[in-house]
Tab-separated table of C-alpha atoms in Angstrom:
chain	number	residue	atom	x	y	z
A	825	MET	CA	-16.451	-58.069	-26.606
A	826	LYS	CA	-13.274	-56.701	-28.250
A	827	ARG	CA	-15.980	-54.977	-30.661
A	828	LEU	CA	-18.123	-54.158	-27.787
A	829	VAL	CA	-14.522	-52.721	-26.027
A	830	LEU	CA	-13.588	-50.628	-29.395
A	831	ILE	CA	-17.862	-49.241	-30.334
A	832	ALA	CA	-17.574	-47.677	-26.324
A	833	ALA	CA	-13.915	-46.646	-27.152
A	834	SER	CA	-14.407	-45.417	-29.819
A	835	VAL	CA	-17.904	-43.513	-28.775
A	836	LEU	CA	-16.007	-41.956	-26.169
A	837	LEU	CA	-12.898	-41.168	-27.850
A	838	ALA	CA	-14.997	-38.408	-30.528
A	839	SER	CA	-16.482	-37.424	-27.765
A	840	CYS	CA	-14.563	-36.101	-26.517
A	841	GLY	CA	-12.909	-33.800	-29.540
A	842	ALA	CA	-17.542	-32.642	-29.497
A	843	LEU	CA	-16.160	-31.299	-25.620
A	844	THR	CA	-13.766	-29.329	-27.023
A	845	ASP	CA	-15.676	-26.927	-29.897
A	846	MET	CA	-18.503	-26.841	-26.548
A	847	ALA	CA	-15.797	-24.930	-24.360
A	848	GLY	CA	-14.348	-23.498	-27.857
A	849	LEU	CA	-11.164	-24.764	-27.519
A	850	ARG	CA	-8.653	-26.139	-30.657
A	851	ASP	CA	-6.684	-29.870	-31.045
A	852	ASP	CA	-4.205	-28.042	-30.500
A	853	GLY	CA	-6.026	-26.108	-26.948
A	854	SER	CA	-5.635	-22.671	-27.829
A	855	SER	CA	-9.341	-20.507	-27.345
A	856	THR	CA	-10.302	-20.095	-30.220
A	857	GLU	CA	-13.029	-16.656	-29.315
A	858	LYS	CA	-10.707	-13.310	-29.231
A	859	TRP	CA	-10.146	-10.289	-28.163
A	860	PRO	CA	-11.371	-7.033	-29.762
A	861	ASP	CA	-8.139	-5.433	-32.149
A	862	VAL	CA	-5.478	-3.161	-30.912
A	863	GLY	CA	-6.969	0.057	-32.778
A	864	GLN	CA	-10.749	-0.887	-31.929
A	865	LYS	CA	-12.009	0.549	-28.276
A	866	PRO	CA	-13.290	-1.593	-25.267
A	867	GLY	CA	-17.040	-0.694	-26.239
A	868	ASP	CA	-16.864	-1.570	-29.730
A	869	ALA	CA	-16.654	-4.941	-29.220
A	870	ARG	CA	-19.331	-6.991	-31.271
A	871	LYS	CA	-20.200	-10.155	-32.827
A	872	ARG	CA	-20.064	-10.488	-36.735
A	873	SER	CA	-22.458	-11.520	-38.982
A	874	SER	CA	-19.842	-12.935	-41.622
A	875	ASP	CA	-18.582	-15.488	-39.385
A	876	SER	CA	-18.799	-16.895	-35.682
A	877	GLU	CA	-16.095	-15.307	-33.497
A	878	VAL	CA	-17.223	-13.070	-31.207
A	879	TYR	CA	-15.289	-10.257	-29.643
A	880	LEU	CA	-14.408	-9.587	-26.221
A	881	ARG	CA	-15.113	-7.071	-24.018
A	882	PRO	CA	-12.262	-6.256	-20.949
A	883	PRO	CA	-14.738	-5.685	-17.788
A	884	HIS	CA	-13.797	-1.634	-18.187
A	885	ASP	CA	-11.135	0.600	-19.800
A	886	LEU	CA	-7.707	-0.027	-18.995
A	887	ARG	CA	-7.238	3.477	-19.248
A	888	ALA	CA	-9.044	4.740	-17.160
A	889	VAL	CA	-6.861	4.568	-13.837
A	890	PRO	CA	-8.252	7.293	-11.696
A	891	LYS	CA	-5.827	9.339	-11.258
A	892	PRO	CA	-4.530	9.969	-7.393
A	893	LYS	CA	-6.700	13.414	-5.785
A	894	THR	CA	-4.709	14.290	-3.031
A	895	LYS	CA	-0.448	14.704	-3.303
A	896	PRO	CA	1.330	13.546	-0.183
A	897	ARG	CA	1.810	15.939	1.917
A	898	LYS	CA	5.521	16.984	2.378
A	899	VAL	CA	6.685	17.095	5.609
A	900	LYS	CA	8.373	20.819	7.081
A	901	ARG	CA	11.844	19.604	8.261
A	902	ILE	CA	12.057	20.684	11.500
A	903	LYS	CA	16.008	20.365	13.926
A	904	PRO	CA	15.569	18.780	17.294
A	905	LYS	CA	16.507	21.934	18.887
A	906	THR	CA	12.931	23.539	18.211
A	907	LEU	CA	11.089	21.518	20.456
A	908	VAL	CA	12.798	22.918	23.694
A	909	GLY	CA	9.619	25.579	24.981
A	910	MET	CA	6.977	23.452	23.413
A	911	THR	CA	4.196	22.402	25.455
A	912	ARG	CA	2.877	18.806	24.968
A	913	GLU	CA	-0.217	19.605	22.812
A	914	GLN	CA	2.695	22.003	20.507
A	915	VAL	CA	4.533	17.825	20.246
A	916	LYS	CA	2.083	16.237	19.788
A	917	THR	CA	0.744	18.682	17.042
A	918	LEU	CA	4.144	18.649	15.234
A	919	ILE	CA	4.922	14.981	16.051
A	920	GLY	CA	2.750	13.202	17.046
A	921	ASP	CA	0.688	10.700	20.514
A	922	PRO	CA	3.785	9.260	21.757
A	923	VAL	CA	4.467	5.142	21.960
A	924	THR	CA	5.244	5.823	25.367
A	925	ILE	CA	4.485	7.991	28.415
A	926	ALA	CA	6.958	7.572	31.342
A	927	ASP	CA	6.273	9.988	35.138
A	928	ARG	CA	9.612	10.684	35.811
A	929	PRO	CA	10.038	12.471	38.690
A	930	PRO	CA	9.949	15.819	38.434
A	931	ALA	CA	9.273	15.189	34.241
A	932	THR	CA	6.623	13.848	32.072
A	933	VAL	CA	9.562	11.605	29.333
A	934	TRP	CA	7.500	11.244	26.155
A	935	SER	CA	8.951	8.672	24.072
A	936	TYR	CA	9.231	7.803	20.229
A	937	ARG	CA	10.503	5.258	17.461
A	938	THR	CA	11.321	4.109	14.539
A	939	THR	CA	13.177	1.507	12.200
A	940	GLY	CA	16.940	3.319	13.474
A	941	CYS	CA	16.536	5.773	15.884
A	942	ALA	CA	14.784	7.300	19.231
A	943	LEU	CA	13.493	10.063	20.163
A	944	GLU	CA	12.633	10.927	24.016
A	945	VAL	CA	11.501	15.091	24.798
A	946	PHE	CA	11.272	15.753	28.888
A	947	PHE	CA	8.868	18.439	29.967
A	948	TYR	CA	8.576	20.078	33.000
A	949	LEU	CA	5.892	22.536	34.755
A	950	ASP	CA	6.640	26.364	34.050
A	951	VAL	CA	6.031	27.638	37.349
A	952	ALA	CA	4.587	30.637	35.675
A	953	SER	CA	2.463	29.471	33.102
A	954	LYS	CA	1.197	25.909	34.568
A	955	LYS	CA	2.135	23.728	31.797
A	956	PHE	CA	4.596	21.753	31.195
A	957	ARG	CA	6.957	22.264	28.458
A	958	ALA	CA	9.732	20.653	26.546
A	959	LEU	CA	12.852	21.497	28.663
A	960	THR	CA	15.335	18.614	27.165
A	961	TYR	CA	15.701	15.749	24.678
A	962	GLU	CA	17.449	12.443	24.050
A	963	LEU	CA	18.138	11.470	20.131
A	964	LYS	CA	19.390	7.776	20.378
A	965	GLY	CA	20.314	5.560	17.407
A	966	ASP	CA	19.811	1.536	17.318
A	967	LYS	CA	22.746	-0.155	19.282
A	968	GLY	CA	24.408	3.026	20.617
A	969	VAL	CA	25.165	4.270	16.548
A	970	ARG	CA	25.030	7.454	16.138
A	971	ILE	CA	22.161	9.258	14.549
A	972	ALA	CA	21.874	12.578	12.146
A	973	PRO	CA	19.703	14.933	14.692
A	974	ASN	CA	17.770	16.084	12.450
A	975	LEU	CA	17.452	12.127	9.768
A	976	CYS	CA	15.143	10.826	13.241
A	977	LEU	CA	13.233	13.236	14.534
A	978	GLY	CA	12.403	13.821	10.581
A	979	LYS	CA	11.437	9.992	10.143
A	980	ILE	CA	9.879	9.789	13.638
A	981	ARG	CA	7.612	12.617	11.357
A	982	ALA	CA	7.159	10.669	8.086
A	983	VAL	CA	5.394	7.804	10.348
A	984	ARG	CA	3.395	10.364	11.674
A	985	TYR	CA	1.915	12.303	8.310
A	986	GLY	CA	2.403	9.038	5.807
A	987	SER	CA	5.197	10.235	3.266
């Protein structure tokens, strides 16, 4: 019975070596497969007839990473006081859609928010042109902290333009 167990154990151990050979592994666990030499182009990978080593090719040329087609758009700096006198359409073009719109008669208030600051633009009806125009604005920092007006408006516009 002991001989049978020893024979079975030796057969199992021998088969482990055959499995590592089939998997392309050496005794130390490293692979027998090789990548192309540093100077060799990925397309030149091929099997050598003189030996049994196989050279693998990466799935694509790693140097051919596409460059971005468009450059980030530079956002022109503006002063918040330029908002005064603009129509709703002009403000929307300049800053984008407001986060909230509130009716506070006789005004309509558009609110914009981003990290660290908030902007409220107050629109009143211009009787002569029959259009709502920005008459005033209010900038606020988080928790009552003062913030530079140009910085706050720049942050809000950067969110719109993705820069």
